[in-house]
Short mmCIF file of C-alpha atoms and ligand atoms in Angstrom, two decimals:
data_model
loop_
_atom_site.label_atom_id
_atom_site.label_comp_id
_atom_site.label_asym_id
_atom_site.label_seq_id
_atom_site.Cartn_x
_atom_site.Cartn_y
_atom_site.Cartn_z
CA MET A 1 96.54 42.69 150.22
CA GLU A 2 93.30 40.89 149.76
CA LYS A 3 93.00 39.99 146.10
CA ILE A 4 90.35 41.60 143.89
CA GLN A 5 87.62 39.10 143.04
CA MET A 6 86.08 38.50 139.62
CA LYS A 7 82.43 37.49 139.20
CA THR A 8 82.72 36.14 135.66
CA PRO A 9 85.76 34.73 133.87
CA LEU A 10 87.15 36.35 130.75
CA VAL A 11 88.45 34.49 127.74
CA GLU A 12 92.24 34.33 127.62
CA MET A 13 93.78 33.59 124.21
CA ASP A 14 97.48 32.86 124.47
CA GLY A 15 99.74 33.35 121.45
CA ASP A 16 103.22 33.11 119.98
CA GLU A 17 106.88 34.11 120.19
CA MET A 18 107.98 37.24 122.09
CA THR A 19 104.45 38.30 122.94
CA ARG A 20 103.84 34.87 124.50
CA VAL A 21 106.90 35.43 126.69
CA LEU A 22 105.63 38.89 127.68
CA TRP A 23 102.14 37.49 128.27
CA LYS A 24 103.33 35.28 131.11
CA MET A 25 105.55 37.99 132.60
CA ILE A 26 102.68 40.51 132.59
CA LYS A 27 100.38 38.08 134.35
CA ASP A 28 102.99 37.02 136.92
CA VAL A 29 104.28 40.49 137.75
CA LEU A 30 101.29 42.80 137.27
CA ILE A 31 98.04 40.87 137.55
CA LEU A 32 98.16 37.63 139.56
CA PRO A 33 99.52 39.25 142.76
CA TYR A 34 96.47 41.57 142.88
CA VAL A 35 93.57 39.89 141.12
CA GLU A 36 92.00 36.49 141.78
CA LEU A 37 92.14 36.02 138.03
CA ARG A 38 89.43 33.88 136.48
CA THR A 39 89.94 33.02 132.82
CA GLU A 40 88.82 30.44 130.33
CA TYR A 41 92.19 29.67 128.76
CA TYR A 42 92.67 28.88 125.06
CA ASP A 43 96.13 28.25 123.69
CA LEU A 44 96.22 29.88 120.25
CA GLY A 45 99.95 29.23 119.91
CA LEU A 46 100.65 28.02 116.38
CA LEU A 47 101.51 24.43 117.35
CA HIS A 48 98.38 24.00 119.41
CA ARG A 49 96.26 25.41 116.60
CA ASN A 50 97.94 22.84 114.38
CA ASP A 51 97.31 19.98 116.87
CA THR A 52 93.62 20.85 117.09
CA ASP A 53 93.17 21.51 113.34
CA ASP A 54 92.49 25.13 114.33
CA GLN A 55 89.41 24.09 116.31
CA VAL A 56 90.86 25.91 119.33
CA THR A 57 90.50 29.24 117.50
CA VAL A 58 86.85 28.56 116.74
CA ASP A 59 86.23 27.47 120.34
CA ALA A 60 87.95 30.59 121.69
CA ALA A 61 85.86 32.87 119.47
CA ASN A 62 82.65 31.14 120.54
CA ALA A 63 83.70 31.48 124.17
CA ALA A 64 84.23 35.21 123.60
CA LYS A 65 80.68 35.49 122.28
CA HIS A 66 79.42 33.60 125.29
CA LEU A 67 81.41 35.37 128.05
CA GLY A 68 81.42 38.78 126.35
CA VAL A 69 85.06 39.74 127.06
CA ALA A 70 88.30 38.30 125.71
CA VAL A 71 91.98 39.25 125.74
CA LYS A 72 94.24 37.97 123.00
CA CYS A 73 98.00 37.66 122.63
CA ALA A 74 99.53 38.21 119.17
CA THR A 75 99.70 35.06 117.06
CA ILE A 76 101.63 33.87 114.02
CA THR A 77 99.70 33.80 110.76
CA PRO A 78 101.58 31.13 108.82
CA ASN A 79 103.03 31.95 105.39
CA GLU A 80 105.45 30.04 103.11
CA GLN A 81 108.40 30.92 105.32
CA ARG A 82 106.64 29.71 108.47
CA MET A 83 105.77 26.42 106.73
CA GLU A 84 109.54 25.83 106.40
CA GLU A 85 110.24 27.02 109.93
CA TYR A 86 107.60 24.66 111.37
CA PRO A 87 107.71 21.50 109.18
CA GLN A 88 105.08 19.81 111.38
CA LEU A 89 102.33 22.19 110.18
CA LYS A 90 99.53 20.23 108.52
CA LYS A 91 98.49 23.25 106.47
CA MET A 92 98.86 26.99 106.15
CA TRP A 93 96.27 27.84 108.81
CA LYS A 94 94.24 30.97 108.30
CA SER A 95 94.81 34.13 110.32
CA PRO A 96 93.29 33.57 113.80
CA ASN A 97 92.22 37.20 113.86
CA GLY A 98 90.27 36.68 110.63
CA THR A 99 88.57 33.59 112.04
CA ILE A 100 87.66 35.31 115.30
CA ARG A 101 86.41 38.42 113.50
CA ALA A 102 84.19 36.33 111.23
CA ILE A 103 82.65 34.45 114.17
CA MET A 104 82.14 37.53 116.35
CA ASP A 105 81.05 39.60 113.29
CA GLY A 106 82.96 42.49 114.78
CA THR A 107 84.71 45.71 113.84
CA VAL A 108 88.29 46.47 114.85
CA PHE A 109 88.99 49.79 116.61
CA ARG A 110 92.61 50.90 116.91
CA THR A 111 93.64 53.57 119.40
CA PRO A 112 97.13 54.93 120.07
CA ILE A 113 98.35 55.32 123.65
CA VAL A 114 99.47 58.94 123.78
CA ILE A 115 102.30 60.04 126.08
CA ASP A 116 103.81 63.46 126.72
CA CYS A 117 107.37 62.68 125.70
CA VAL A 118 106.38 61.37 122.24
CA LYS A 119 104.67 64.16 120.31
CA PRO A 120 102.41 63.25 117.36
CA ALA A 121 103.68 64.32 113.95
CA VAL A 122 100.54 66.45 113.63
CA LYS A 123 100.97 69.35 116.07
CA THR A 124 97.28 69.91 116.79
CA TRP A 125 96.58 66.32 117.88
CA GLN A 126 96.26 66.20 121.64
CA ALA A 127 93.96 63.23 122.21
CA PRO A 128 94.05 59.89 120.40
CA ILE A 129 92.11 59.28 117.20
CA THR A 130 90.50 55.85 117.05
CA ILE A 131 90.16 54.29 113.62
CA ALA A 132 87.33 51.85 112.87
CA ARG A 133 87.83 49.92 109.66
CA HIS A 134 85.02 47.99 108.01
CA ALA A 135 86.58 44.60 107.36
CA TYR A 136 84.36 43.05 104.70
CA GLY A 137 84.15 43.29 100.93
CA ASP A 138 84.85 46.15 98.49
CA VAL A 139 88.19 45.83 96.71
CA TYR A 140 89.28 42.99 99.04
CA ARG A 141 86.65 40.68 97.55
CA ALA A 142 86.59 42.10 94.05
CA ALA A 143 86.48 40.18 90.77
CA GLU A 144 88.96 41.56 88.26
CA LEU A 145 89.37 41.29 84.52
CA ARG A 146 91.89 42.47 81.92
CA THR A 147 90.82 42.69 78.29
CA ASP A 148 92.68 43.66 75.12
CA VAL A 149 90.12 44.11 72.35
CA PRO A 150 87.47 46.79 71.84
CA GLY A 151 84.15 45.93 73.43
CA GLU A 152 81.71 46.51 76.22
CA CYS A 153 81.66 45.31 79.82
CA THR A 154 78.33 44.84 81.57
CA MET A 155 77.44 43.91 85.11
CA THR A 156 74.49 41.57 85.66
CA PHE A 157 72.82 40.42 88.85
CA ARG A 158 70.68 37.28 88.65
CA GLY A 159 68.25 36.88 91.53
CA GLU A 160 67.35 33.43 92.83
CA ASP A 161 63.76 34.42 92.08
CA GLY A 162 64.62 34.60 88.38
CA SER A 163 64.79 38.40 88.23
CA GLU A 164 67.67 40.16 86.50
CA GLN A 165 69.28 43.60 86.73
CA ALA A 166 71.99 44.73 84.34
CA VAL A 167 74.05 47.83 83.72
CA SER A 168 76.70 48.76 81.15
CA VAL A 169 79.99 49.51 82.87
CA GLN A 170 81.73 50.99 79.82
CA ARG A 171 82.37 50.55 76.10
CA VAL A 172 86.10 50.73 75.26
CA GLU A 173 88.10 51.07 72.04
CA GLY A 174 91.21 49.23 73.27
CA PRO A 175 92.83 47.28 76.13
CA ALA A 176 91.24 47.87 79.54
CA VAL A 177 91.06 46.68 83.15
CA TRP A 178 87.85 45.98 85.09
CA GLN A 179 86.77 45.44 88.65
CA GLY A 180 83.51 44.22 90.16
CA MET A 181 82.99 44.95 93.87
CA HIS A 182 80.26 44.23 96.32
CA ASN A 183 79.24 44.66 99.91
CA LYS A 184 76.40 43.19 101.95
CA GLU A 185 73.83 45.33 103.69
CA GLN A 186 73.98 43.06 106.74
CA SER A 187 77.74 43.60 107.05
CA ILE A 188 77.41 47.38 106.67
CA ARG A 189 74.69 47.39 109.33
CA SER A 190 76.81 45.35 111.77
CA PHE A 191 79.70 47.74 111.14
CA ALA A 192 77.47 50.73 111.87
CA ARG A 193 76.14 49.17 115.07
CA SER A 194 79.63 48.32 116.37
CA CYS A 195 80.70 51.91 115.69
CA PHE A 196 77.74 53.53 117.44
CA GLN A 197 78.06 51.09 120.34
CA TYR A 198 81.76 51.82 120.79
CA ALA A 199 81.25 55.60 120.53
CA ILE A 200 78.77 55.31 123.40
CA ASP A 201 81.29 53.21 125.38
CA LEU A 202 84.06 55.76 124.91
CA LYS A 203 81.67 58.75 125.14
CA GLN A 204 83.32 60.17 122.03
CA ASP A 205 82.02 61.63 118.78
CA LEU A 206 81.74 59.29 115.81
CA TRP A 207 82.80 60.47 112.36
CA PHE A 208 81.97 58.51 109.23
CA SER A 209 83.09 59.36 105.73
CA THR A 210 82.64 57.93 102.23
CA LYS A 211 82.56 59.29 98.68
CA ASP A 212 78.79 59.20 98.22
CA THR A 213 78.80 62.15 95.80
CA ILE A 214 80.59 59.92 93.27
CA ALA A 215 79.49 56.38 94.26
CA LYS A 216 75.88 57.46 94.68
CA ILE A 217 74.42 53.97 95.02
CA TYR A 218 77.32 52.11 96.64
CA ASP A 219 78.63 54.65 99.15
CA GLY A 220 75.17 56.18 99.28
CA ARG A 221 73.93 52.94 100.79
CA PHE A 222 76.65 53.02 103.48
CA LYS A 223 75.64 56.58 104.34
CA ALA A 224 71.94 55.73 104.46
CA ILE A 225 72.40 52.64 106.63
CA PHE A 226 74.49 54.60 109.14
CA ALA A 227 71.84 57.31 109.22
CA GLU A 228 69.01 54.78 109.69
CA GLU A 229 70.79 52.98 112.52
CA TYR A 230 71.59 56.27 114.22
CA GLU A 231 68.03 57.58 114.04
CA GLN A 232 66.41 54.33 115.10
CA HIS A 233 68.72 53.00 117.80
CA TYR A 234 71.42 55.38 119.01
CA LYS A 235 70.30 59.01 118.73
CA ALA A 236 68.78 59.15 122.21
CA ASP A 237 71.95 57.78 123.84
CA PHE A 238 74.15 60.15 121.86
CA GLU A 239 72.06 63.14 122.91
CA ARG A 240 72.02 62.03 126.53
CA LEU A 241 75.84 61.74 126.53
CA GLY A 242 76.32 64.97 124.59
CA ILE A 243 78.24 63.26 121.79
CA GLU A 244 77.76 63.71 118.06
CA TYR A 245 77.41 61.54 114.98
CA PHE A 246 79.02 63.41 112.11
CA TYR A 247 78.94 62.35 108.46
CA THR A 248 81.10 64.03 105.85
CA LEU A 249 82.82 63.30 102.54
CA ILE A 250 86.11 61.40 102.83
CA ASP A 251 88.23 64.25 101.42
CA ASP A 252 86.61 66.77 103.73
CA ALA A 253 87.15 64.36 106.64
CA VAL A 254 90.86 64.01 105.85
CA ALA A 255 91.29 67.79 105.95
CA ARG A 256 89.31 68.12 109.18
CA VAL A 257 91.20 65.26 110.88
CA ILE A 258 94.52 66.97 110.26
CA ARG A 259 93.22 70.25 111.71
CA SER A 260 91.51 68.57 114.68
CA GLY A 261 92.66 68.08 118.25
CA GLY A 262 91.80 64.36 118.13
CA GLY A 263 89.62 62.60 120.68
CA PHE A 264 87.05 60.97 118.39
CA ILE A 265 86.34 57.75 116.48
CA TRP A 266 86.71 57.80 112.69
CA ALA A 267 84.81 55.05 110.91
CA LEU A 268 86.01 54.17 107.43
CA LYS A 269 85.22 51.80 104.59
CA ASN A 270 87.58 48.86 104.13
CA TYR A 271 90.17 50.43 101.81
CA ASP A 272 90.05 53.89 103.38
CA GLY A 273 90.53 52.29 106.82
CA ASP A 274 93.45 50.19 105.61
CA VAL A 275 95.29 53.28 104.35
CA MET A 276 94.27 55.81 107.01
CA SER A 277 95.03 53.50 109.94
CA ASP A 278 98.66 53.24 108.83
CA MET A 279 98.89 56.98 108.43
CA VAL A 280 97.29 57.80 111.77
CA SER A 281 99.26 55.18 113.73
CA THR A 282 102.58 56.33 112.27
CA ALA A 283 101.75 59.96 112.94
CA PHE A 284 100.99 59.13 116.58
CA GLY A 285 104.30 57.34 117.13
CA SER A 286 104.71 53.61 117.27
CA LEU A 287 102.92 50.35 116.60
CA ALA A 288 104.15 49.18 119.99
CA MET A 289 101.83 51.81 121.54
CA MET A 290 98.71 50.92 119.58
CA THR A 291 95.81 49.04 121.14
CA SER A 292 93.15 47.21 119.25
CA VAL A 293 89.68 46.04 120.22
CA LEU A 294 87.23 43.96 118.26
CA VAL A 295 83.65 45.01 119.08
CA SER A 296 80.70 42.95 117.90
CA PRO A 297 77.36 44.61 117.08
CA ASP A 298 75.75 42.86 120.06
CA GLY A 299 78.40 44.17 122.48
CA ASN A 300 81.10 41.49 122.87
CA TYR A 301 84.73 42.60 123.12
CA GLU A 302 88.12 41.16 122.28
CA PHE A 303 91.16 43.23 123.33
CA GLU A 304 94.68 42.92 121.93
CA ALA A 305 97.84 44.78 120.97
CA ALA A 306 97.93 45.96 117.36
CA HIS A 307 101.48 44.70 116.80
CA GLY A 308 102.56 41.15 115.95
CA THR A 309 104.64 38.56 117.77
CA VAL A 310 107.90 40.59 117.45
CA THR A 311 109.80 37.66 115.89
CA ARG A 312 113.22 39.32 115.70
CA HIS A 313 113.26 39.93 119.46
CA TYR A 314 112.08 36.37 120.14
CA TYR A 315 115.04 34.82 118.36
CA ARG A 316 117.38 36.98 120.41
CA TRP A 317 115.54 35.97 123.59
CA LEU A 318 115.87 32.27 122.66
CA LYS A 319 119.63 32.77 122.55
CA GLY A 320 119.47 33.97 126.15
CA GLU A 321 119.70 37.70 125.40
CA LYS A 322 117.58 40.23 127.29
CA THR A 323 115.29 42.12 124.94
CA SER A 324 113.81 45.57 125.26
CA THR A 325 110.42 44.67 123.83
CA ASN A 326 107.68 47.15 124.67
CA PRO A 327 104.91 45.42 126.69
CA ILE A 328 102.60 48.48 126.92
CA ALA A 329 100.07 47.56 124.23
CA THR A 330 99.76 44.03 125.62
CA ILE A 331 99.32 45.36 129.17
CA PHE A 332 96.61 47.72 127.88
CA ALA A 333 94.88 44.78 126.22
CA TRP A 334 94.67 43.20 129.69
CA THR A 335 93.52 46.40 131.37
CA GLY A 336 90.94 46.95 128.62
CA ALA A 337 89.55 43.46 129.20
CA LEU A 338 89.61 43.68 133.01
CA ASN A 339 87.94 47.09 132.93
CA LYS A 340 85.22 45.87 130.55
CA ARG A 341 84.68 42.75 132.70
CA GLY A 342 84.31 45.02 135.74
CA GLU A 343 81.82 47.27 133.90
CA LEU A 344 79.68 44.35 132.74
CA ASP A 345 79.80 42.55 136.11
CA GLY A 346 79.33 45.66 138.24
CA THR A 347 82.65 45.20 140.07
CA PRO A 348 84.15 48.70 140.30
CA GLU A 349 87.25 47.39 142.18
CA LEU A 350 88.28 45.59 138.99
CA CYS A 351 87.81 48.74 136.87
CA ASP A 352 89.73 50.71 139.44
CA PHE A 353 92.62 48.22 139.35
CA ALA A 354 92.74 48.40 135.54
CA LYS A 355 92.91 52.21 135.64
CA LYS A 356 95.65 52.17 138.27
CA LEU A 357 97.71 49.72 136.25
CA GLU A 358 97.40 51.93 133.16
CA LYS A 359 98.40 54.96 135.20
CA ALA A 360 101.41 53.09 136.63
CA CYS A 361 102.56 52.35 133.06
CA LEU A 362 102.15 55.97 131.93
CA ASP A 363 103.83 57.34 135.07
CA THR A 364 106.76 54.97 134.57
CA LEU A 365 107.19 56.30 131.03
CA ALA A 366 106.83 59.90 132.20
CA SER A 367 109.61 59.30 134.75
CA GLY A 368 111.91 58.40 131.85
CA THR A 369 112.02 54.61 132.26
CA MET A 370 111.14 53.04 128.92
CA THR A 371 111.94 50.39 126.35
CA LYS A 372 114.37 51.17 123.52
CA ASP A 373 111.74 51.69 120.80
CA LEU A 374 110.34 54.69 122.72
CA ILE A 375 113.74 56.23 123.45
CA ALA A 376 114.17 56.62 119.70
CA LEU A 377 110.87 58.52 119.45
CA ALA A 378 111.14 60.70 122.55
CA GLU A 379 111.36 64.48 122.17
CA PRO A 380 114.90 65.87 122.08
CA GLY A 381 116.02 66.83 125.56
CA PHE A 382 113.75 64.32 127.33
CA GLU A 383 115.91 62.41 129.76
CA ALA A 384 115.20 58.73 129.42
CA ARG A 385 116.74 55.46 130.56
CA ALA A 386 116.45 52.35 128.37
CA VAL A 387 115.52 49.15 130.19
CA ASP A 388 114.73 45.60 129.12
CA SER A 389 111.18 44.24 129.27
CA GLU A 390 111.62 42.62 132.66
CA GLU A 391 113.07 45.73 134.28
CA PHE A 392 110.28 47.78 132.78
CA LEU A 393 107.59 45.51 134.23
CA LYS A 394 109.27 45.65 137.63
CA ALA A 395 109.36 49.44 137.48
CA VAL A 396 105.64 49.47 136.70
CA ALA A 397 104.94 46.99 139.50
CA SER A 398 106.74 49.12 142.07
CA ARG A 399 104.64 52.15 141.09
CA LEU A 400 101.48 50.08 141.13
P1 LIG B 1 105.59 42.79 114.46
O1 LIG B 1 105.64 41.56 115.28
O2 LIG B 1 104.63 43.82 114.87
O3 LIG B 1 107.06 43.41 114.50
C1 LIG B 1 107.62 44.24 113.52
C2 LIG B 1 108.73 45.09 114.13
O4 LIG B 1 108.13 46.20 114.82
C3 LIG B 1 109.56 44.38 115.16
O5 LIG B 1 110.58 43.62 114.59
C4 LIG B 1 110.03 45.53 116.02
O6 LIG B 1 111.07 46.26 115.38
C5 LIG B 1 108.81 46.44 116.02
N1 LIG B 1 107.89 46.13 117.15
C6 LIG B 1 106.63 45.64 117.08
N2 LIG B 1 106.10 45.51 118.29
C7 LIG B 1 107.05 45.91 119.17
C8 LIG B 1 107.11 45.99 120.58
N3 LIG B 1 106.06 45.62 121.35
N4 LIG B 1 108.25 46.44 121.16
C9 LIG B 1 109.30 46.81 120.41
N5 LIG B 1 109.30 46.74 119.06
C10 LIG B 1 108.20 46.31 118.44
O7 LIG B 1 105.28 42.45 112.94
P2 LIG B 1 105.89 41.35 111.94
O8 LIG B 1 107.34 41.15 112.21
O9 LIG B 1 105.44 41.79 110.61
O10 LIG B 1 105.11 40.03 112.27
C11 LIG B 1 105.59 39.01 113.13
C12 LIG B 1 104.53 37.93 113.30
O11 LIG B 1 103.40 38.50 113.93
C13 LIG B 1 104.03 37.34 111.98
O12 LIG B 1 104.06 35.92 112.06
C14 LIG B 1 102.60 37.83 111.84
O13 LIG B 1 101.78 36.85 111.29
C15 LIG B 1 102.22 38.10 113.26
N6 LIG B 1 101.23 39.20 113.44
C16 LIG B 1 100.21 38.96 114.31
C17 LIG B 1 99.29 39.95 114.58
C18 LIG B 1 98.18 39.65 115.55
O14 LIG B 1 98.11 38.57 116.10
N7 LIG B 1 97.32 40.59 115.81
C19 LIG B 1 99.41 41.20 113.98
C20 LIG B 1 100.47 41.43 113.11
C21 LIG B 1 101.38 40.43 112.86
P3 LIG B 1 112.64 45.99 115.61
O15 LIG B 1 112.87 44.54 115.28
O16 LIG B 1 113.26 46.94 114.66
O17 LIG B 1 112.95 46.28 117.06
MG1 LIG B 2 97.29 48.94 105.95
#
């Protein structure tokens, strides 16, 4: 066939371990035979990050801002154990995802890939629920204090203009613990914009929930900024698309989510998003079926799988064993990026290819050919055949 052409390159961020192995296989078997692939390639593998003093991560993130679409492979975030495993590391480099998120100023949206043979733990859920977690401040940047004598704690803000605002937190008679949290209006606003923007992209309702009845100033400000952004910039588009922005209290939202049929985006503050994303992803099935996209407020996108580098499988693969690692979320990162590139460039053939590749994956699963992780989750009675990653990709390719 004549290969599908791309007008603009996308940013390709390579990664580590088993996902790096899958990365190459996916390109070779499912993309390069059909698409005249144009990418700006950045090697975010741990050793290359180390060689470049992590400059490559910064360059990749800037390229994503410039070209508008990126696809990223999972990467190792070094910890103590990794420092021993890779003695050549100059330092414990920061999480690449954190660096990229800070540069793109984006919000991460996680969406499960739902298939018939794996039923969500919540019976009413038919369509995926996308979680958007605000990734700045609150308890993650809090100052904490433990005291053991009676006394009073106050909170004081000193403005650079010399002004001062103070409030008494509490007077206590004995030992106590304290926490001072903050958030920035600019960060909340960016979060709101990314959420509205992505809801328009997906043509889905956006839910947002906080506890503004209790945290009247703090959560109240989140609520007000979302409302302002909606009224000023997004209401007309929402009405045109027939989608809804819905604000409710966090506890009411939790109850409604469980009773819902899914098919919407749920925006949450940092801590709520941390907790709820684990609950929702587990209830939908498996981390290996979870996609993730970083959306910046000005409409740049970075697509990836939500899972990590699948280290345990990699060490088996190094010993020459075949592994049954699930490539679906990484394939969907590629299709997400190709589809978005096609939308932005006005090349419908590219969007069409991305959709066909996704359908080939889902049809392969529906036919019962799947990796081992899914076999364990499949409904009783569903007849399935476990294959290794390579066989799975070949099965998808033959359908494609
Ligand atoms: P992980 O790589 O997601 O893997 C945890 C376990 O989940 C695996 O051992 C495997 O279970 C199962 N699993 C995950 N993805 C799978 C897939 N595609 N197919 C089949 N099974 C899958 O998490 P981790 O072991 O905590 O982290 C490993 C490395 O990844 C760390 O260095 C971490 O820094 C990095 N990480 C990167 C990202 C990112 O770049 N976005 C995110 C998270 C973690 P079994 O072994 O039981 O089969
Ligand atoms: Mg969590």
